[in-house]
Amino acid sequence: MLDLFSEEAPWQEPLAEGATILRRRAREEAPALIEALLAVAQQNPFHHRITPGGHRMSVAMTNCGDFGWSSDSRGYQYTEQDAENGRKWPPMPLLFRQLALDCAREAGFPQFTPDACLINRYAPGAKLTLHQDKDERDLRQPIVSVSLGLPAVFQFGGFARGDATQRVLLEHGDVVVWGGPSRLRYHGILPLKPGDHPLAGAFRYNLTFRRAF
Ligand code: MD3
Ligand code: FE
């Protein structure tokens, strides 16, 4: 039955405890978001990091905000400067910050204030293997993710790497807020299929807003 008094909008669904998908929430803002992320990348180009294990990541990354996440042979860390060029990360565009705050509030996290935004760029074939995000100081803070451009299959599992996984298609404009117990779930992205998106061309972009410190 249609519940007119439901607290949740129909496009807002729980994925798991503490995780909410806001389908197409960022559709209207998407052209401006893409323009802003390309401007960030002009100041600090996308780069394929090397993992501590010595592998070149297929996903290209840059960051904006007070802190940025990166990896090198010594490990993963949040830093105020890009070790690649010694410069501070570009500031987080106001539009980014506002969207992250609004989505976090809508999903039940009104106190969220991101200090870091990691920007991932996927070309065809790029993937992210199952991992946990646990380099942030306060794991009670959620992560807000925004998908732009080509669609991708997102995998999310349990609290151990070998746990069963679910698959969810993440499309242009989809926002997911990961908090509560879902914050430590293993997750990843299957290899991107080639395509041509009207706003993003051959790429998928993902913004993740975080409270690093
Ligand atoms: C679940 N990014 O940057 S977004 C990452 O699409 C990352 O680029 C993927 O995983 C991407 O770390 C997935 C969805 C996401 C982001 C962070 C999470 C899911 C999460 C943190 C905890 C649990
Ligand atoms: Fe992650």
mmCIF file of C-alpha atoms and ligand atoms in Angstrom:
data_model
loop_
_atom_site.group_PDB
_atom_site.id
_atom_site.type_symbol
_atom_site.label_atom_id
_atom_site.label_comp_id
_atom_site.label_asym_id
_atom_site.label_seq_id
_atom_site.Cartn_x
_atom_site.Cartn_y
_atom_site.Cartn_z
ATOM 1 C CA MET A 1 0.000 0.000 0.000
ATOM 2 C CA LEU A 2 1.222 3.492 -0.754
ATOM 3 C CA ASP A 3 2.038 5.190 2.537
ATOM 4 C CA LEU A 4 1.600 8.940 2.079
ATOM 5 C CA PHE A 5 3.002 9.576 5.538
ATOM 6 C CA SER A 6 6.170 7.558 5.105
ATOM 7 C CA GLU A 7 9.309 9.302 6.361
ATOM 8 C CA GLU A 8 11.261 8.031 3.400
ATOM 9 C CA ALA A 9 10.953 9.295 -0.137
ATOM 10 C CA PRO A 10 10.187 6.453 -2.600
ATOM 11 C CA TRP A 11 13.596 6.792 -4.277
ATOM 12 C CA GLN A 12 15.305 6.424 -0.923
ATOM 13 C CA GLU A 13 15.847 2.818 0.128
ATOM 14 C CA PRO A 14 17.866 1.112 2.821
ATOM 15 C CA LEU A 15 20.522 -1.165 1.285
ATOM 16 C CA ALA A 16 21.657 -2.598 4.597
ATOM 17 C CA GLU A 17 21.587 -1.391 8.195
ATOM 18 C CA GLY A 18 23.008 2.155 8.158
ATOM 19 C CA ALA A 19 23.348 2.277 4.352
ATOM 20 C CA THR A 20 20.876 4.292 2.272
ATOM 21 C CA ILE A 21 20.730 4.657 -1.485
ATOM 22 C CA LEU A 22 19.333 7.970 -2.763
ATOM 23 C CA ARG A 23 18.631 6.989 -6.357
ATOM 24 C CA ARG A 24 19.345 9.740 -8.881
ATOM 25 C CA ARG A 25 19.572 12.259 -6.053
ATOM 26 C CA ALA A 26 22.389 14.193 -7.764
ATOM 27 C CA ARG A 27 20.975 14.145 -11.316
ATOM 28 C CA GLU A 28 20.193 17.848 -11.501
ATOM 29 C CA GLU A 29 23.537 18.898 -10.069
ATOM 30 C CA ALA A 30 25.455 16.370 -12.195
ATOM 31 C CA PRO A 31 26.561 18.688 -15.039
ATOM 32 C CA ALA A 32 27.924 21.214 -12.525
ATOM 33 C CA LEU A 33 29.509 18.423 -10.444
ATOM 34 C CA ILE A 34 31.347 17.076 -13.485
ATOM 35 C CA GLU A 35 32.493 20.554 -14.460
ATOM 36 C CA ALA A 36 33.761 21.154 -10.919
ATOM 37 C CA LEU A 37 35.586 17.825 -10.701
ATOM 38 C CA LEU A 38 37.304 18.459 -14.036
ATOM 39 C CA ALA A 39 38.416 21.857 -12.685
ATOM 40 C CA VAL A 40 39.863 20.117 -9.603
ATOM 41 C CA ALA A 41 41.651 17.655 -11.894
ATOM 42 C CA GLN A 42 43.112 20.547 -13.870
ATOM 43 C CA GLN A 43 44.771 21.774 -10.672
ATOM 44 C CA ASN A 44 45.705 18.305 -9.497
ATOM 45 C CA PRO A 45 45.626 15.667 -12.253
ATOM 46 C CA PHE A 46 44.204 12.149 -11.950
ATOM 47 C CA HIS A 47 46.926 9.702 -11.113
ATOM 48 C CA HIS A 48 47.197 5.911 -10.924
ATOM 49 C CA ARG A 49 48.532 5.194 -7.430
ATOM 50 C CA ILE A 50 50.819 2.321 -6.586
ATOM 51 C CA THR A 51 49.518 0.087 -3.796
ATOM 52 C CA PRO A 52 51.734 -0.921 -0.874
ATOM 53 C CA GLY A 53 51.916 -4.299 -2.638
ATOM 54 C CA GLY A 54 53.498 -2.641 -5.675
ATOM 55 C CA HIS A 55 50.521 -2.792 -8.060
ATOM 56 C CA ARG A 56 49.411 0.126 -10.208
ATOM 57 C CA MET A 57 45.734 0.808 -9.522
ATOM 58 C CA SER A 58 43.432 0.693 -12.567
ATOM 59 C CA VAL A 59 41.319 3.490 -11.040
ATOM 60 C CA ALA A 60 42.807 6.990 -11.442
ATOM 61 C CA MET A 61 42.405 9.299 -8.434
ATOM 62 C CA THR A 62 42.643 12.871 -7.270
ATOM 63 C CA ASN A 63 41.314 14.667 -4.163
ATOM 64 C CA CYS A 64 39.968 17.973 -2.964
ATOM 65 C CA GLY A 65 39.394 19.385 0.510
ATOM 66 C CA ASP A 66 41.653 19.793 3.556
ATOM 67 C CA PHE A 67 42.900 16.212 3.275
ATOM 68 C CA GLY A 68 43.413 13.752 0.455
ATOM 69 C CA TRP A 69 43.740 9.983 0.418
ATOM 70 C CA SER A 70 46.536 8.272 -1.419
ATOM 71 C CA SER A 71 48.734 5.245 -1.372
ATOM 72 C CA ASP A 72 52.352 4.554 -2.063
ATOM 73 C CA SER A 73 54.873 1.859 -1.175
ATOM 74 C CA ARG A 74 54.680 2.903 2.517
ATOM 75 C CA GLY A 75 50.933 2.477 2.807
ATOM 76 C CA TYR A 76 47.614 4.303 2.659
ATOM 77 C CA GLN A 77 47.165 7.661 4.323
ATOM 78 C CA TYR A 78 45.364 10.992 4.463
ATOM 79 C CA THR A 79 47.658 13.967 3.893
ATOM 80 C CA GLU A 80 47.357 17.741 3.538
ATOM 81 C CA GLN A 81 49.562 17.682 0.462
ATOM 82 C CA ASP A 82 49.791 15.495 -2.581
ATOM 83 C CA ALA A 83 53.056 13.570 -2.205
ATOM 84 C CA GLU A 84 53.191 13.506 -6.017
ATOM 85 C CA ASN A 85 53.831 17.258 -6.323
ATOM 86 C CA GLY A 86 54.112 18.572 -2.738
ATOM 87 C CA ARG A 87 51.147 20.911 -3.193
ATOM 88 C CA LYS A 88 48.017 21.320 -1.079
ATOM 89 C CA TRP A 89 44.884 19.679 -2.464
ATOM 90 C CA PRO A 90 42.477 22.029 -4.273
ATOM 91 C CA PRO A 91 39.670 23.320 -2.035
ATOM 92 C CA MET A 92 36.400 21.390 -1.918
ATOM 93 C CA PRO A 93 33.916 23.175 -4.224
ATOM 94 C CA LEU A 94 30.953 24.636 -2.309
ATOM 95 C CA LEU A 95 28.560 22.634 -4.475
ATOM 96 C CA PHE A 96 30.319 19.396 -3.416
ATOM 97 C CA ARG A 97 30.178 20.262 0.274
ATOM 98 C CA GLN A 98 26.522 21.299 0.147
ATOM 99 C CA LEU A 99 25.445 18.122 -1.666
ATOM 100 C CA ALA A 100 27.344 15.932 0.813
ATOM 101 C CA LEU A 101 25.807 17.718 3.817
ATOM 102 C CA ASP A 102 22.274 17.545 2.365
ATOM 103 C CA CYS A 103 22.513 13.838 1.477
ATOM 104 C CA ALA A 104 24.014 12.907 4.846
ATOM 105 C CA ARG A 105 21.203 14.773 6.630
ATOM 106 C CA GLU A 106 18.540 13.095 4.477
ATOM 107 C CA ALA A 107 19.996 9.706 5.398
ATOM 108 C CA GLY A 108 20.045 10.491 9.128
ATOM 109 C CA PHE A 109 23.542 11.918 9.678
ATOM 110 C CA PRO A 110 22.957 15.657 10.315
ATOM 111 C CA GLN A 111 26.301 16.112 12.089
ATOM 112 C CA PHE A 112 28.463 14.980 9.133
ATOM 113 C CA THR A 113 31.088 17.525 8.048
ATOM 114 C CA PRO A 114 33.470 16.148 5.400
ATOM 115 C CA ASP A 115 37.082 17.323 5.350
ATOM 116 C CA ALA A 116 38.137 15.150 2.383
ATOM 117 C CA CYS A 117 36.740 14.221 -1.014
ATOM 118 C CA LEU A 118 38.351 11.420 -2.995
ATOM 119 C CA ILE A 119 37.587 11.497 -6.712
ATOM 120 C CA ASN A 120 37.877 8.188 -8.570
ATOM 121 C CA ARG A 121 37.920 7.910 -12.361
ATOM 122 C CA TYR A 122 37.119 4.596 -14.051
ATOM 123 C CA ALA A 123 37.968 3.894 -17.691
ATOM 124 C CA PRO A 124 36.700 0.658 -19.318
ATOM 125 C CA GLY A 125 38.151 -2.334 -17.463
ATOM 126 C CA ALA A 126 39.013 -0.346 -14.318
ATOM 127 C CA LYS A 127 37.896 -1.988 -11.081
ATOM 128 C CA LEU A 128 38.240 -1.759 -7.343
ATOM 129 C CA THR A 129 38.727 -5.053 -5.551
ATOM 130 C CA LEU A 130 36.889 -5.789 -2.291
ATOM 131 C CA HIS A 131 38.231 -3.617 0.521
ATOM 132 C CA GLN A 132 37.222 -1.818 3.714
ATOM 133 C CA ASP A 133 37.557 1.941 4.284
ATOM 134 C CA LYS A 134 39.048 2.268 7.735
ATOM 135 C CA ASP A 135 41.799 4.873 7.497
ATOM 136 C CA GLU A 136 39.488 7.575 8.885
ATOM 137 C CA ARG A 137 39.802 8.521 12.554
ATOM 138 C CA ASP A 138 36.136 8.388 13.583
ATOM 139 C CA LEU A 139 34.353 5.421 12.042
ATOM 140 C CA ARG A 140 31.023 6.659 13.433
ATOM 141 C CA GLN A 141 31.103 9.261 10.647
ATOM 142 C CA PRO A 142 29.469 8.036 7.421
ATOM 143 C CA ILE A 143 30.883 8.135 3.890
ATOM 144 C CA VAL A 144 28.765 9.762 1.178
ATOM 145 C CA SER A 145 29.365 8.479 -2.361
ATOM 146 C CA VAL A 146 28.148 10.069 -5.609
ATOM 147 C CA SER A 147 28.241 8.166 -8.919
ATOM 148 C CA LEU A 148 28.530 10.080 -12.206
ATOM 149 C CA GLY A 149 28.801 9.031 -15.845
ATOM 150 C CA LEU A 150 28.836 5.394 -16.960
ATOM 151 C CA PRO A 151 27.071 2.830 -14.746
ATOM 152 C CA ALA A 152 28.993 0.263 -12.727
ATOM 153 C CA VAL A 153 28.225 -2.847 -10.738
ATOM 154 C CA PHE A 154 28.926 -2.260 -7.076
ATOM 155 C CA GLN A 155 29.601 -5.232 -4.814
ATOM 156 C CA PHE A 156 29.027 -5.171 -1.125
ATOM 157 C CA GLY A 157 29.703 -7.888 1.305
ATOM 158 C CA GLY A 158 29.982 -8.411 5.023
ATOM 159 C CA PHE A 159 32.592 -7.751 7.643
ATOM 160 C CA ALA A 160 35.038 -10.420 6.495
ATOM 161 C CA ARG A 161 36.535 -10.576 2.999
ATOM 162 C CA GLY A 162 35.104 -14.012 2.295
ATOM 163 C CA ASP A 163 31.483 -13.165 3.206
ATOM 164 C CA ALA A 164 28.785 -13.427 0.527
ATOM 165 C CA THR A 165 28.361 -10.297 -1.602
ATOM 166 C CA GLN A 166 25.356 -8.499 -3.089
ATOM 167 C CA ARG A 167 25.454 -6.624 -6.386
ATOM 168 C CA VAL A 168 23.882 -3.229 -6.966
ATOM 169 C CA LEU A 169 23.973 -1.215 -10.183
ATOM 170 C CA LEU A 170 25.157 2.336 -9.476
ATOM 171 C CA GLU A 171 24.048 4.812 -12.116
ATOM 172 C CA HIS A 172 24.601 8.448 -13.002
ATOM 173 C CA GLY A 173 23.372 10.644 -10.141
ATOM 174 C CA ASP A 174 23.019 7.871 -7.554
ATOM 175 C CA VAL A 175 24.117 8.781 -4.036
ATOM 176 C CA VAL A 176 24.803 6.245 -1.282
ATOM 177 C CA VAL A 177 25.316 7.112 2.378
ATOM 178 C CA TRP A 178 27.287 4.486 4.299
ATOM 179 C CA GLY A 179 27.067 4.737 8.050
ATOM 180 C CA GLY A 180 26.366 2.743 11.177
ATOM 181 C CA PRO A 181 27.330 -0.918 10.936
ATOM 182 C CA SER A 182 27.589 -0.712 7.114
ATOM 183 C CA ARG A 183 30.554 1.626 7.431
ATOM 184 C CA LEU A 184 32.923 -1.341 7.758
ATOM 185 C CA ARG A 185 31.462 -3.605 5.112
ATOM 186 C CA TYR A 186 33.734 -4.924 2.397
ATOM 187 C CA HIS A 187 32.883 -3.395 -0.983
ATOM 188 C CA GLY A 188 34.222 -3.032 -4.515
ATOM 189 C CA ILE A 189 33.466 -2.189 -8.147
ATOM 190 C CA LEU A 190 33.442 -4.792 -10.961
ATOM 191 C CA PRO A 191 35.391 -3.966 -14.174
ATOM 192 C CA LEU A 192 33.719 -1.044 -15.962
ATOM 193 C CA LYS A 193 32.017 -1.851 -19.259
ATOM 194 C CA PRO A 194 32.835 0.468 -22.177
ATOM 195 C CA GLY A 195 30.232 3.063 -23.108
ATOM 196 C CA ASP A 196 29.679 6.660 -24.090
ATOM 197 C CA HIS A 197 27.953 8.901 -21.567
ATOM 198 C CA PRO A 198 26.577 12.265 -22.772
ATOM 199 C CA LEU A 199 28.245 14.168 -19.899
ATOM 200 C CA ALA A 200 31.189 11.960 -18.937
ATOM 201 C CA GLY A 201 32.190 10.319 -22.228
ATOM 202 C CA ALA A 202 34.059 7.055 -21.722
ATOM 203 C CA PHE A 203 34.350 7.397 -17.940
ATOM 204 C CA ARG A 204 32.646 6.758 -14.651
ATOM 205 C CA TYR A 205 33.470 9.164 -11.825
ATOM 206 C CA ASN A 206 32.834 8.574 -8.156
ATOM 207 C CA LEU A 207 33.076 11.169 -5.405
ATOM 208 C CA THR A 208 33.454 9.933 -1.829
ATOM 209 C CA PHE A 209 33.055 12.461 0.950
ATOM 210 C CA ARG A 210 34.795 11.567 4.170
ATOM 211 C CA ARG A 211 35.687 12.876 7.605
ATOM 212 C CA ALA A 212 39.362 11.886 7.698
ATOM 213 C CA PHE A 213 40.326 13.487 11.048
HETATM 214 C C1 MD3 B 1 30.783 1.066 1.717
HETATM 215 N N1 MD3 B 1 34.726 3.734 -4.069
HETATM 216 O O1 MD3 B 1 36.687 5.135 -2.890
HETATM 217 S S1 MD3 B 1 31.547 4.037 -3.822
HETATM 218 C C2 MD3 B 1 36.323 4.079 -2.318
HETATM 219 O O2 MD3 B 1 32.590 3.602 -6.768
HETATM 220 C C3 MD3 B 1 35.273 3.263 -2.959
HETATM 221 O O3 MD3 B 1 34.575 4.384 -6.589
HETATM 222 C C4 MD3 B 1 33.811 2.983 -4.876
HETATM 223 O O4 MD3 B 1 34.981 2.221 -2.480
HETATM 224 C C5 MD3 B 1 33.629 3.715 -6.169
HETATM 225 O O5 MD3 B 1 36.769 3.688 -1.254
HETATM 226 C C6 MD3 B 1 32.568 2.670 -4.199
HETATM 227 C C7 MD3 B 1 30.555 3.318 -2.568
HETATM 228 C C8 MD3 B 1 31.193 3.185 -1.222
HETATM 229 C C9 MD3 B 1 32.138 4.075 -0.780
HETATM 230 C C10 MD3 B 1 32.649 3.960 0.501
HETATM 231 C C11 MD3 B 1 32.186 2.958 1.341
HETATM 232 C C12 MD3 B 1 30.758 2.191 -0.411
HETATM 233 C C13 MD3 B 1 31.234 2.067 0.888
HETATM 234 C C14 MD3 B 1 32.654 2.830 2.672
HETATM 235 C C15 MD3 B 1 32.158 1.855 3.487
HETATM 236 C C16 MD3 B 1 31.226 0.960 3.008
HETATM 237 FE FE FE B 2 35.845 2.099 -0.470
#
